[in-house]
Amino acid sequence: MDGKCVRTPFGPPPRASLSLVEITEAYGIVWAWHHHNGDAPSWQLPDLDLPSDHAPVYRATDMAGHPQEVCENSFDYGHIQPLHGVEFLGEVSPPRADGPFYDINIKLNRRMPLLGNLQHLVSGKVIGLGGICVVVDLAQVGVRSVNWVLATPIAPWRIRLHLAVSSHVTWGRHFPAVLRSQASSGAARAVSSGMLVALQQDIGRDFPIWHHKKHLVHPKLSHKDGLIGAFRKWASKFYPPTSRGTAGTPLVAHRPSLPNGDLERCK
Ligand SMILES: [Fe+2]
């Protein structure tokens, strides 16, 4: 298939065609490759050993914004406490940029209903500028959860943000053997549905900021702002060399005014 229109219900097809992108499926997600020159993929998705008992549950929201801004949020340690109400306890290991991937491992303290303070590890892998995989290890309650934050550009300066969650429950081994697989999957899916609501509420606090923020080439950063500078330097590799500004800052800085409008829920 080459994307050309081959027939219509009304007569001879017009000379029309769709542009094609290469796709692949991984982790229960369909990924599309885009290159400004139409070049073939120059890197592959990583092999991830993700704890999951079922296909991801997901929801999507349309908003103004840019994938780079969504990824940058993960490196902005300074906003975690004031915006999300979660205590940042520090990095578990040094952040590591490796080609098209960027790993961060941090420890957070989150106050949970009925459970009180819950310290937990958060392992994040940024995959290009298109996806963030965050594994949340809630060992105290026997849950490991994979949270995906996926920003897909759908128009200039507009994105469709998919949030997707899949989980693994360690207490599935307590189910009767004959039911174990199905019961574990059902329990994990129920956990993921709850986690997805929590993720939507948590990241929903970022939505108005992503929707309205303006990109500054030279933001006034303090050392508490985390890795924003390092992230931007790394992110510049995903832009054509001719669009890069000074100090590795891509042309994304020269964005037009964002359109106004309410965030839209994609059904
Ligand atoms: Fe955030």
Coordinates of C-alpha atoms in Angstrom, one line a residue, residues 110-118 138 140-141:
R110 CA 3.5 10.5 48.4
R111 CA 0.7 10.7 50.8
M112 CA -1.9 8.1 49.9
P113 CA -5.5 7.8 51.1
L114 CA -5.7 5.1 53.9
L115 CA -2.0 4.3 53.4
G116 CA -0.4 7.5 54.7
N117 CA 3.1 8.4 53.6
L118 CA 4.4 6.0 50.9
L138 CA 4.8 0.4 45.3
Q140 CA 4.6 -1.9 50.2
V141 CA 1.2 -2.8 48.5

